[in-house]
PDB file of C-alpha atoms in Angstrom:
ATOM      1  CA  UNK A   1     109.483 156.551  64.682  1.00 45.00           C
ATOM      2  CA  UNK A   2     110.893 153.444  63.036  1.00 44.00           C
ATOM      3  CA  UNK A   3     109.777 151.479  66.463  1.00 44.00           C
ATOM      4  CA  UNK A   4     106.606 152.814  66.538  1.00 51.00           C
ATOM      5  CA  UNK A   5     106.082 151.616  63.129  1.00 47.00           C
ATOM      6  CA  UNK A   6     107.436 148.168  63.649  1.00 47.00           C
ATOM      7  CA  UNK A   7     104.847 147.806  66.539  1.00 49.00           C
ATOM      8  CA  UNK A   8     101.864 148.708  64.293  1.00 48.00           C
ATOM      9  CA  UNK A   9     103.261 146.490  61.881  1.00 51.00           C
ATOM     10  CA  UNK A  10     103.018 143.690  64.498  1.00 50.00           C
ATOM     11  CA  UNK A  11     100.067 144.249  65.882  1.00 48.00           C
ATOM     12  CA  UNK A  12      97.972 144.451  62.765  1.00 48.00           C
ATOM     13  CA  UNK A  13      99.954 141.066  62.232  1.00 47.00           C
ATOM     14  CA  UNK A  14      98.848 139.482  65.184  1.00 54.00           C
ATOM     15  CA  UNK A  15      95.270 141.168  64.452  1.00 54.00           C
ATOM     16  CA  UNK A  16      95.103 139.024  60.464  1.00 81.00           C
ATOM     17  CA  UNK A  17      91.871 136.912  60.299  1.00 88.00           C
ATOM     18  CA  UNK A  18      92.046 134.107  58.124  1.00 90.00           C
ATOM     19  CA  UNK A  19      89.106 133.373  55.188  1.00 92.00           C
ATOM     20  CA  UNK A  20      88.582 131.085  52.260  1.00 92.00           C
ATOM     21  CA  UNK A  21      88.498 131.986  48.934  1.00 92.00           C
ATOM     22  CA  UNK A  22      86.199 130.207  46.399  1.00 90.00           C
ATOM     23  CA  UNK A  23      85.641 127.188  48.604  1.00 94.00           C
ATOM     24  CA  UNK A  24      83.891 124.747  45.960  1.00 94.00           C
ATOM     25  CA  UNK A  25      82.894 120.636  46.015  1.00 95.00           C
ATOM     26  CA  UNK A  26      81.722 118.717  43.934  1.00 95.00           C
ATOM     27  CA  UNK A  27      81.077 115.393  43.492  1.00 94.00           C
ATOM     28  CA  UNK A  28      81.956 112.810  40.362  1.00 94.00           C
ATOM     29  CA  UNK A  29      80.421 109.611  38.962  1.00 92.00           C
ATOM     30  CA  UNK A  30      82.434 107.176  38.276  1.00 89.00           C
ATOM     31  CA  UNK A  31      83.394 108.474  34.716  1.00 89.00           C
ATOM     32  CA  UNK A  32      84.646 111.667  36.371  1.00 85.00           C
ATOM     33  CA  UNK A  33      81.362 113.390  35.502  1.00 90.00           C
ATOM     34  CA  UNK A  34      79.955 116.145  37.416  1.00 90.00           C
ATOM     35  CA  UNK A  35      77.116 115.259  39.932  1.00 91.00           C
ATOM     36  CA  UNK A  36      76.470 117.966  42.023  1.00 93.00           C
ATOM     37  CA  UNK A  37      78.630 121.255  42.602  1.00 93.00           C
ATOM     38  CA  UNK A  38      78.987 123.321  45.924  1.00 92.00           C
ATOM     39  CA  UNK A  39      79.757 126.958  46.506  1.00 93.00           C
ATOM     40  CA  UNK A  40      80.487 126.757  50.196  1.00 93.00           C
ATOM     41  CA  UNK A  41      79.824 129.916  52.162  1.00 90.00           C
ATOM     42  CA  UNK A  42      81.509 130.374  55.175  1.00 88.00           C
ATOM     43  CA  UNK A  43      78.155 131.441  57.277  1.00 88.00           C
ATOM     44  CA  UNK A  44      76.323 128.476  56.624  1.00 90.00           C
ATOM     45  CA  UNK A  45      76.953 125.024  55.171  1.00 91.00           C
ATOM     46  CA  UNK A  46      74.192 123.221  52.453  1.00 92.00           C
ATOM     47  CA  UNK A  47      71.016 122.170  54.122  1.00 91.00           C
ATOM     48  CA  UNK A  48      70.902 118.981  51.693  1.00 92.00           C
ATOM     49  CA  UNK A  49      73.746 116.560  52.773  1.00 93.00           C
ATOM     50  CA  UNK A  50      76.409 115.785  49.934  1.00 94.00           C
ATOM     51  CA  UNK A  51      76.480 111.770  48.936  1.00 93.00           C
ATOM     52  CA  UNK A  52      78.964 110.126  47.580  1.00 94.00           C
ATOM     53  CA  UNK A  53      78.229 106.189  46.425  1.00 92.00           C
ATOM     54  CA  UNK A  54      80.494 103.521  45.981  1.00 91.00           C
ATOM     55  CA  UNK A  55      81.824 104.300  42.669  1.00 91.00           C
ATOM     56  CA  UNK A  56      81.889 108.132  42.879  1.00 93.00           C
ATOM     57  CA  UNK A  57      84.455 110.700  44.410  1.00 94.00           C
ATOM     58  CA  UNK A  58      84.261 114.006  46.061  1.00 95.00           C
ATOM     59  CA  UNK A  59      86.524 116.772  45.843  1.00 95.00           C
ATOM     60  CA  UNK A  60      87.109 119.979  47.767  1.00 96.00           C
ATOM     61  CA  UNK A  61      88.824 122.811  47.007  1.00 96.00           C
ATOM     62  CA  UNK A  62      89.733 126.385  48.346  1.00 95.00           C
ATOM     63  CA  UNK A  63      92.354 128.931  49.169  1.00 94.00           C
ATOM     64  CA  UNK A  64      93.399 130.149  52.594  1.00 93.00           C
ATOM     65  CA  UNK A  65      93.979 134.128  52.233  1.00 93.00           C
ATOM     66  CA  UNK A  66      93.770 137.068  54.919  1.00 90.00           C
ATOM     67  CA  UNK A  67      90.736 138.699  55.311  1.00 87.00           C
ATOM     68  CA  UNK A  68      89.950 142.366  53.792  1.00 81.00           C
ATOM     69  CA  UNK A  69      93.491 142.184  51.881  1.00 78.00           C
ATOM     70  CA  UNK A  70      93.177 143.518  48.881  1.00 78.00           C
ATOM     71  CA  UNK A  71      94.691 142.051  46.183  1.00 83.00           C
ATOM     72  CA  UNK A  72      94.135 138.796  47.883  1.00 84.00           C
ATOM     73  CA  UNK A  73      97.048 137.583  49.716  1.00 87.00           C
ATOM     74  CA  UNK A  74      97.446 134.098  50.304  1.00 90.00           C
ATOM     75  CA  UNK A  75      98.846 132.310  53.239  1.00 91.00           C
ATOM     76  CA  UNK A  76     100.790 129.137  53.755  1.00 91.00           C
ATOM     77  CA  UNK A  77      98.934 127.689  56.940  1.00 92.00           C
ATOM     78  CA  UNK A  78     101.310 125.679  59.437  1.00 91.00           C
ATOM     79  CA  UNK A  79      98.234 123.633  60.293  1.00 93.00           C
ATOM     80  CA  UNK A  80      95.356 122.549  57.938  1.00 95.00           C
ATOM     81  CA  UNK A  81      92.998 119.729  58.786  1.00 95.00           C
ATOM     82  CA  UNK A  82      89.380 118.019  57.931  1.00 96.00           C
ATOM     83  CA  UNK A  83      87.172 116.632  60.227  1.00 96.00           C
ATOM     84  CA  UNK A  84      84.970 114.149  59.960  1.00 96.00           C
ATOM     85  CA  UNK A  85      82.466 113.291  62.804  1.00 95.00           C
ATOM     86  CA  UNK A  86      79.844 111.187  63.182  1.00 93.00           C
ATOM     87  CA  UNK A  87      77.342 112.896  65.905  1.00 92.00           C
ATOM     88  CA  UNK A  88      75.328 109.450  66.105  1.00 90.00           C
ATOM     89  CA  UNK A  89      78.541 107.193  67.328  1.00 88.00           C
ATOM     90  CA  UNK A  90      80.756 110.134  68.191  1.00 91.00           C
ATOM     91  CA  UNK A  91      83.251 108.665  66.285  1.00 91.00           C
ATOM     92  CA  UNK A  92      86.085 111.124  64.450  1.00 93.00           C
ATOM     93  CA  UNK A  93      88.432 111.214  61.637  1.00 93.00           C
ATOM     94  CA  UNK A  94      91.157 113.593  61.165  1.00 95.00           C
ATOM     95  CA  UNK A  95      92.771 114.251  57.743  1.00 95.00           C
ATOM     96  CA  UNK A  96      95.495 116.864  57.025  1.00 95.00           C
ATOM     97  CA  UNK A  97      95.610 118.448  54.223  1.00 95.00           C
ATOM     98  CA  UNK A  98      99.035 120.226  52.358  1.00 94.00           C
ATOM     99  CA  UNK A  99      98.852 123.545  51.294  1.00 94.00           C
ATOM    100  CA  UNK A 100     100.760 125.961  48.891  1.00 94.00           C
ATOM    101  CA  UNK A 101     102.919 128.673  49.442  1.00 93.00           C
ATOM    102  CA  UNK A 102      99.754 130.455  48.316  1.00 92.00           C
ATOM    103  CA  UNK A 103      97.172 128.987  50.668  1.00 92.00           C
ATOM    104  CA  UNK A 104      95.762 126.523  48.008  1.00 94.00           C
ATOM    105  CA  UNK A 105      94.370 123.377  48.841  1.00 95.00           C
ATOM    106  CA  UNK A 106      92.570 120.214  48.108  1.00 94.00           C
ATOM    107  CA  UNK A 107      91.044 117.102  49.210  1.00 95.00           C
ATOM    108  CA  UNK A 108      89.695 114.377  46.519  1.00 95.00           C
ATOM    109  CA  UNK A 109      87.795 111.379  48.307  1.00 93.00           C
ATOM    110  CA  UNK A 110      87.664 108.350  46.474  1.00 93.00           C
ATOM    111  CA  UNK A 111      85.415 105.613  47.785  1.00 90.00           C
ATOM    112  CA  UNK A 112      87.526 102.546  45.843  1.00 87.00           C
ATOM    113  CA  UNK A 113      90.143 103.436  48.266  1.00 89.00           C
ATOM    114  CA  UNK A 114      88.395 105.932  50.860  1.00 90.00           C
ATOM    115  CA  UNK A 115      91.494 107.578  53.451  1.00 90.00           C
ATOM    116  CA  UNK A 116      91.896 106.210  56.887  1.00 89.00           C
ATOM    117  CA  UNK A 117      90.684 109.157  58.437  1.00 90.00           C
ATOM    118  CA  UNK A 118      87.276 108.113  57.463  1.00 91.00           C
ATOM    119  CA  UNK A 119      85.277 107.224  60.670  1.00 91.00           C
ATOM    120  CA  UNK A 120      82.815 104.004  60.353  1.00 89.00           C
ATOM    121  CA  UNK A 121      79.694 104.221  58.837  1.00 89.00           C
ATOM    122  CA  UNK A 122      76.659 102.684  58.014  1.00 86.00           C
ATOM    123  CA  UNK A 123      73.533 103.608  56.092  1.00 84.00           C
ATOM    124  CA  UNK A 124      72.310 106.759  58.580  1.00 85.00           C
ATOM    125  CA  UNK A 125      75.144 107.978  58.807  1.00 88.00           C
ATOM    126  CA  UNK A 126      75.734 111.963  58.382  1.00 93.00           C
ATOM    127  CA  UNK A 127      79.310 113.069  58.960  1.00 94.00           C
ATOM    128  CA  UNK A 128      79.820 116.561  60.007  1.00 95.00           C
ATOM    129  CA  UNK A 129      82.817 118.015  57.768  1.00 95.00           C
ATOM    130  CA  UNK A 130      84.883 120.615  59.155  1.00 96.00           C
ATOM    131  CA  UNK A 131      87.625 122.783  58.341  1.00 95.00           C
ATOM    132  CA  UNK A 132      90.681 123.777  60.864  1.00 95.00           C
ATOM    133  CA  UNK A 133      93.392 126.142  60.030  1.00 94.00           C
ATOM    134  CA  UNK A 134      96.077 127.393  62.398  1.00 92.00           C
ATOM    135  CA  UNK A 135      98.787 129.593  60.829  1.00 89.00           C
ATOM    136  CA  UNK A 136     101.593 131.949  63.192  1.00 87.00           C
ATOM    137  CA  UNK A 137     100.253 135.680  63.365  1.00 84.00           C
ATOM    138  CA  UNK A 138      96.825 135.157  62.735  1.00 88.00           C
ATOM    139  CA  UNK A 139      93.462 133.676  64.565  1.00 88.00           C
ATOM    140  CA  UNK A 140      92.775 130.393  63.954  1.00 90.00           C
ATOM    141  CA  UNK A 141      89.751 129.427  61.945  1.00 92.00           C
ATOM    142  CA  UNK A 142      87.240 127.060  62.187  1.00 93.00           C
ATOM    143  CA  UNK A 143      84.303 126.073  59.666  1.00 93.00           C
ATOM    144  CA  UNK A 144      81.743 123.765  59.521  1.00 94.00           C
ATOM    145  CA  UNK A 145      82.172 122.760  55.282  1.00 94.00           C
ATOM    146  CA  UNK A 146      79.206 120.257  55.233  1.00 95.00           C
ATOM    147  CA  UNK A 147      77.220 117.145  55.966  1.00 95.00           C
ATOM    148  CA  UNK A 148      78.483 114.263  53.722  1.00 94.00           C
ATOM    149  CA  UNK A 149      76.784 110.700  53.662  1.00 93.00           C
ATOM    150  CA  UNK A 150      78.937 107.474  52.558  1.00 93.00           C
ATOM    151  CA  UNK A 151      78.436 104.164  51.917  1.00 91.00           C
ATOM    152  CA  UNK A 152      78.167 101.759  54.589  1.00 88.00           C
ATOM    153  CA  UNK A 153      81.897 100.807  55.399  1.00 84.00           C
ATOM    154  CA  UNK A 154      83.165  97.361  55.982  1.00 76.00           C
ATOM    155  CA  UNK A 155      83.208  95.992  59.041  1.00 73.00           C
ATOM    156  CA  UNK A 156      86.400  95.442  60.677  1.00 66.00           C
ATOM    157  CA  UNK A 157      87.975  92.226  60.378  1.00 72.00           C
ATOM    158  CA  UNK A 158      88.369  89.940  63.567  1.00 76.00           C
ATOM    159  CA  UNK A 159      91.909  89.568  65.478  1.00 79.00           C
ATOM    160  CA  UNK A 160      92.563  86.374  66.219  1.00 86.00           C
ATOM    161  CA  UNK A 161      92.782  87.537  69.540  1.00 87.00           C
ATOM    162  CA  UNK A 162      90.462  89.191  70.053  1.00 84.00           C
ATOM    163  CA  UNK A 163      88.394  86.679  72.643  1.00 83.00           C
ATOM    164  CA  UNK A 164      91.049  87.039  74.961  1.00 84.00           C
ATOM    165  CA  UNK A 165      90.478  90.514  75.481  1.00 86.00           C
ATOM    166  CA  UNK A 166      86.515  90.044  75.902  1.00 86.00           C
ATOM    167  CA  UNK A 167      85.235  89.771  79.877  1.00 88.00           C
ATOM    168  CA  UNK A 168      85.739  86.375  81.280  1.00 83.00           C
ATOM    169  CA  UNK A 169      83.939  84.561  83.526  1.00 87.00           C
ATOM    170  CA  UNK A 170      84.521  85.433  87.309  1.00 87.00           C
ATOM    171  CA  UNK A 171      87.599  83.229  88.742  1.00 85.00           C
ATOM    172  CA  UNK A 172      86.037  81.631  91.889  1.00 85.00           C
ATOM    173  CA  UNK A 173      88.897  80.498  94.424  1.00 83.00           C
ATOM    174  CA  UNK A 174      88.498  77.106  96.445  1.00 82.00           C
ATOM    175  CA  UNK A 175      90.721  77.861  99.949  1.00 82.00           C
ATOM    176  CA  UNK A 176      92.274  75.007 101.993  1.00 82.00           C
ATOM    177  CA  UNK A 177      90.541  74.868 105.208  1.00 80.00           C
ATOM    178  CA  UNK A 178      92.854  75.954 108.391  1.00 82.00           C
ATOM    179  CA  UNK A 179      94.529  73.287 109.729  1.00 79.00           C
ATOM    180  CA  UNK A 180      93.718  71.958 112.448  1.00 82.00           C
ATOM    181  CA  UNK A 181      95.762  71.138 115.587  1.00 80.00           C
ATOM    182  CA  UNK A 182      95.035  67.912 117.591  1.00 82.00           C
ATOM    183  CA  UNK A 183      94.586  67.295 121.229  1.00 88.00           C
ATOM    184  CA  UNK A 184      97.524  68.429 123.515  1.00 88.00           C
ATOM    185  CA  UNK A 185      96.724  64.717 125.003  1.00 89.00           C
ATOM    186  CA  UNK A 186      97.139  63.098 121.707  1.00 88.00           C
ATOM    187  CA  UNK A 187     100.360  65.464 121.337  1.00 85.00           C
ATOM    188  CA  UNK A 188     102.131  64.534 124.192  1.00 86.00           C
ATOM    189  CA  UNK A 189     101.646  60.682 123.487  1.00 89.00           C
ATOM    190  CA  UNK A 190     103.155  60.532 120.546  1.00 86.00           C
ATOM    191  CA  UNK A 191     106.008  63.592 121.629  1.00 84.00           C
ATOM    192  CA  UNK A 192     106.527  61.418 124.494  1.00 86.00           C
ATOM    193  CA  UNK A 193     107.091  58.189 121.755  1.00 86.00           C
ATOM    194  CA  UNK A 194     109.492  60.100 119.325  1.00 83.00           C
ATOM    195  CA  UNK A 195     112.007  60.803 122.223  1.00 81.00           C
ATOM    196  CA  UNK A 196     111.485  57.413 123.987  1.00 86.00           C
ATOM    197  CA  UNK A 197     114.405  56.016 121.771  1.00 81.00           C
ATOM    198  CA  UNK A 198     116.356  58.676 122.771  1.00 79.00           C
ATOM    199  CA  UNK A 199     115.788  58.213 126.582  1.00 85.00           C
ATOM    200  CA  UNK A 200     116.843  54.302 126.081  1.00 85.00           C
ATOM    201  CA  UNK A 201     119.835  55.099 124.366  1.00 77.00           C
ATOM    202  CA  UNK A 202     121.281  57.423 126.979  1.00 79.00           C
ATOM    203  CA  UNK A 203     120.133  54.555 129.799  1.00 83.00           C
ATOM    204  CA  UNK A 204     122.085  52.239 127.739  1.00 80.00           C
ATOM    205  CA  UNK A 205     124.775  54.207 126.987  1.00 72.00           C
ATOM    206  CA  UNK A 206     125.194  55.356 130.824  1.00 76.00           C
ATOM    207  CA  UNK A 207     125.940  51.733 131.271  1.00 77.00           C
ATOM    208  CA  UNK A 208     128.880  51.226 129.049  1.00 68.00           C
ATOM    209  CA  UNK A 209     130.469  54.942 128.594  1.00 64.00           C
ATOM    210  CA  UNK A 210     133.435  54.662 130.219  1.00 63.00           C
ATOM    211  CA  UNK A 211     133.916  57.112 133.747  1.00 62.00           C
ATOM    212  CA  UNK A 212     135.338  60.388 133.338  1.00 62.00           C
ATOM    213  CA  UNK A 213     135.635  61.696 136.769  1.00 67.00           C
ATOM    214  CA  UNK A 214     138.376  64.551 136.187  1.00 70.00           C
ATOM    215  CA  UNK A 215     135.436  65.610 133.163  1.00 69.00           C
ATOM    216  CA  UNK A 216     135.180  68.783 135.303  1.00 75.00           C
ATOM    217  CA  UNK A 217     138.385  69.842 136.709  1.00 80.00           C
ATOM    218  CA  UNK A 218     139.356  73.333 135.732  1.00 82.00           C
ATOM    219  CA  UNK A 219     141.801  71.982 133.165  1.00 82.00           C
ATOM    220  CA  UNK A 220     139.592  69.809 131.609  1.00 84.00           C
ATOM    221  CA  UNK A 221     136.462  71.468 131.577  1.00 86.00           C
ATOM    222  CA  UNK A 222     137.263  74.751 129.204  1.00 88.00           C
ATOM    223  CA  UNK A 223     138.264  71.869 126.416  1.00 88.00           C
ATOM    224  CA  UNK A 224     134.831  70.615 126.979  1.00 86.00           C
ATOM    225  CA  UNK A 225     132.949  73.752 126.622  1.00 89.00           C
ATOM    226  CA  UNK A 226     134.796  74.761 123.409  1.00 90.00           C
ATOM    227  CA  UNK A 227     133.802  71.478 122.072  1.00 86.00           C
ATOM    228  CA  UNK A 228     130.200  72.601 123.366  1.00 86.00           C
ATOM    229  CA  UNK A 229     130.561  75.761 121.956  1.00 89.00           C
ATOM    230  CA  UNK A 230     131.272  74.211 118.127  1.00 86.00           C
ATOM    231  CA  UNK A 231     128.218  72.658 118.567  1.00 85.00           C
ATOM    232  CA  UNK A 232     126.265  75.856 119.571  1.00 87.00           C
ATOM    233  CA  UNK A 233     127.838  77.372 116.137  1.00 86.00           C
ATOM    234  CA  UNK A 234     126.920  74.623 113.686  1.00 84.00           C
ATOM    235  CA  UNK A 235     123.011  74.497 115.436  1.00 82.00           C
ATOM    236  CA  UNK A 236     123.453  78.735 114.705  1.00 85.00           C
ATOM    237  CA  UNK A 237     124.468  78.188 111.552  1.00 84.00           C
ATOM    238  CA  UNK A 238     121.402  76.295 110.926  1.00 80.00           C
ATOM    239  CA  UNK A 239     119.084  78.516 112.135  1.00 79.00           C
ATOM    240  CA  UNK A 240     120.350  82.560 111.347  1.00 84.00           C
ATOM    241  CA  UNK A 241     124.314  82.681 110.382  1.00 79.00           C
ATOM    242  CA  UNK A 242     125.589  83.387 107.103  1.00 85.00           C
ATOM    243  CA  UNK A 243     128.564  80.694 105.990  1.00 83.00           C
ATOM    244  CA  UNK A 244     131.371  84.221 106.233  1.00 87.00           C
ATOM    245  CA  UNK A 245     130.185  84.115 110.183  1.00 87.00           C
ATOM    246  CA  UNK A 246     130.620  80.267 111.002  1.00 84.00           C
ATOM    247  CA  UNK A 247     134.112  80.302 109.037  1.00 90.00           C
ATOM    248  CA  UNK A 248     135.070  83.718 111.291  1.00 91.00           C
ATOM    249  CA  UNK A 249     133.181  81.999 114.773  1.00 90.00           C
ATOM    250  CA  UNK A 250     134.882  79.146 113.959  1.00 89.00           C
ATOM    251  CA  UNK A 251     138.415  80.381 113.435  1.00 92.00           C
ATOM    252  CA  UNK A 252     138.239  82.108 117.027  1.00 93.00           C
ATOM    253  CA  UNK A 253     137.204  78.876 118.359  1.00 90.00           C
ATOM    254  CA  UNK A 254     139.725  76.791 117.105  1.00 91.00           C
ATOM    255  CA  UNK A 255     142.516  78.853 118.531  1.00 93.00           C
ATOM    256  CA  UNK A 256     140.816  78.510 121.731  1.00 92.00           C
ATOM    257  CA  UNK A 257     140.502  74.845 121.739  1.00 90.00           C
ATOM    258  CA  UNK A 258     143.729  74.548 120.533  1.00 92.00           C
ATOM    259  CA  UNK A 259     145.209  76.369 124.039  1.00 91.00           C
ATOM    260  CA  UNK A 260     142.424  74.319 126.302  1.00 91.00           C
ATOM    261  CA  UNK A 261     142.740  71.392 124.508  1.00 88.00           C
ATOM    262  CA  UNK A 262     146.637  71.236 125.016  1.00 90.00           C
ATOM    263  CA  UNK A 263     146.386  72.210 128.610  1.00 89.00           C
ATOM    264  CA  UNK A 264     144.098  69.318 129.168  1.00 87.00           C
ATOM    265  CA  UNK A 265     146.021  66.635 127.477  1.00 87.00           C
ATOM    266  CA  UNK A 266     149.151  67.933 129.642  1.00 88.00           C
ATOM    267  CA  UNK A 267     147.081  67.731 132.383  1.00 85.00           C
ATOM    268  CA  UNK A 268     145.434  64.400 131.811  1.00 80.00           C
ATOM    269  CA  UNK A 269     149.455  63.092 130.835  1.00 81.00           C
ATOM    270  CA  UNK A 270     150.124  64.889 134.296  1.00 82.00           C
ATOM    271  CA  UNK A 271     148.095  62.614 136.018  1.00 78.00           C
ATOM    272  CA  UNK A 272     148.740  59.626 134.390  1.00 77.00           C
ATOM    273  CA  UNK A 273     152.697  60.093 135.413  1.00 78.00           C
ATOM    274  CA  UNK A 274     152.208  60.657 138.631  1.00 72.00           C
ATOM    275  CA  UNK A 275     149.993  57.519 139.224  1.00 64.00           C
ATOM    276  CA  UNK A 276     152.599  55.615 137.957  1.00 53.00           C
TER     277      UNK A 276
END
């Protein structure tokens, strides 16, 4: 039984609709005079649009409470909000508002120092005012308040850099033309000109180098080609090694030259002894 009546008690919970109670505006002259006074009903909102001029305020009040209770029991919304909107530049404002434990609330607009949440205006300007309340356990509610006009509002000031953010003219790119590759003819000539030093050199040198005719003997010859060989590594090197690989290349190379290059001295000393 006690279940049952803890579900009921839920449901009709969940099932609260939210209301206002005595939803009034009105707005003030500078001297805090009355202008013009609002009862706001919930069905419709005033056909002739509120103003409020430089000098004067507005201000709204009303209380939150569920519908059909009776005494009227007020509730503490966890949400409460105005909106402003401008239909004509679709431009928004949104303005919370704090409420009492017993659902009161109020808004005061003061044009010397309007709120933020104000959207931009200018002199046609009819902004749509509506109210949106969201509280746990109950349906959320939604009402269109009134149309309010307001003074033209300032316009923004300019940041200084602002320009930079504006379009810019189209960056038009000037490409190097291809480069161009000249006659194999013309290639060859002067190919043939860069290594003609080299081919007198090695005429001139073959002239004076003294004759090494054991060069290739199979004692000699290994000490040559791990002499070759260091030259094979540094060229590498150049190219595609990395300097961990030359120092390891070259570590295995040295021990090798060191055995050929002994063998071919005691060779060459060999030789020498015996022609003697």
């Amino acid at each position: 039984m006690l279940f049952s009546l803890l579900l009921l008690a839920a449901a009709t919970a969940q099932a609260s609709v939210l209301t206002l109670n005595a939803p009034r505006v009105t707005t003030y002259n500078a001297n805090a005079e009355g202008i013009r006074t609002e009862v706001l009903k919930l069905t419709e909102k005033p056909r002739v649009p509120l103003a409020v001029g430089p000098t004067e305020s507005l201000k709204l009040t009303f209380q939150v409470v569920e519908e059909g209770s009776d005494p009227i029991k007020g509730v503490q919304p966890l949400q409460t909000f105005l909106r402003f909107y401008d239909p004509e530049t679709d431009e928004e404002g949104i303005q919370p508002l704090r409420t009492t434990p017993a659902g009161k609330a109020k808004f005061e607009l003061n044009m010397a120092k309007p709120p933020l949440s104000i959207p931009p205006t200018t002199n046609s300007s009819i902004l749509q005012v509506t109210l949106i309340v969201g509280a746990p356990n109950h349906s959320p509610l939604k009402i269109d308040l009134f149309d309010l006009t307001l003074p033209e509002s300032h316009p923004p000031t300019q940041h200084p850099d602002e320009a930079s953010f504006h379009l810019l003219p189209t960056i038009e790119h000037t490409f190097r033309a291809e480069q161009k590759v000249p006659p194999r003819p013309i290639s060859a000539l002067f190919a043939g000109l860069t290594l003609a030093p080299w081919a007198v050199l090695f005429g001139l040198w073959s002239r004076v180098f003294p004759g090494a005719p054991h060069l290739f003997s199979p004692s000699i010859f290994p000490f040559t080609a791990t002499l070759g060989a260091f030259e094979v590594l540094l060229v590498w090197y150049w190219v595609d090694l990395k300097l961990g690989q030359v120092l390891l290349y070259g570590g295995i190379l040295g021990v090798v030259t060191l055995f050929t290059g002994k063998t071919a001295l005691a060779s060459i000393g060999a030789r020498r002894v015996g022609r003697k």
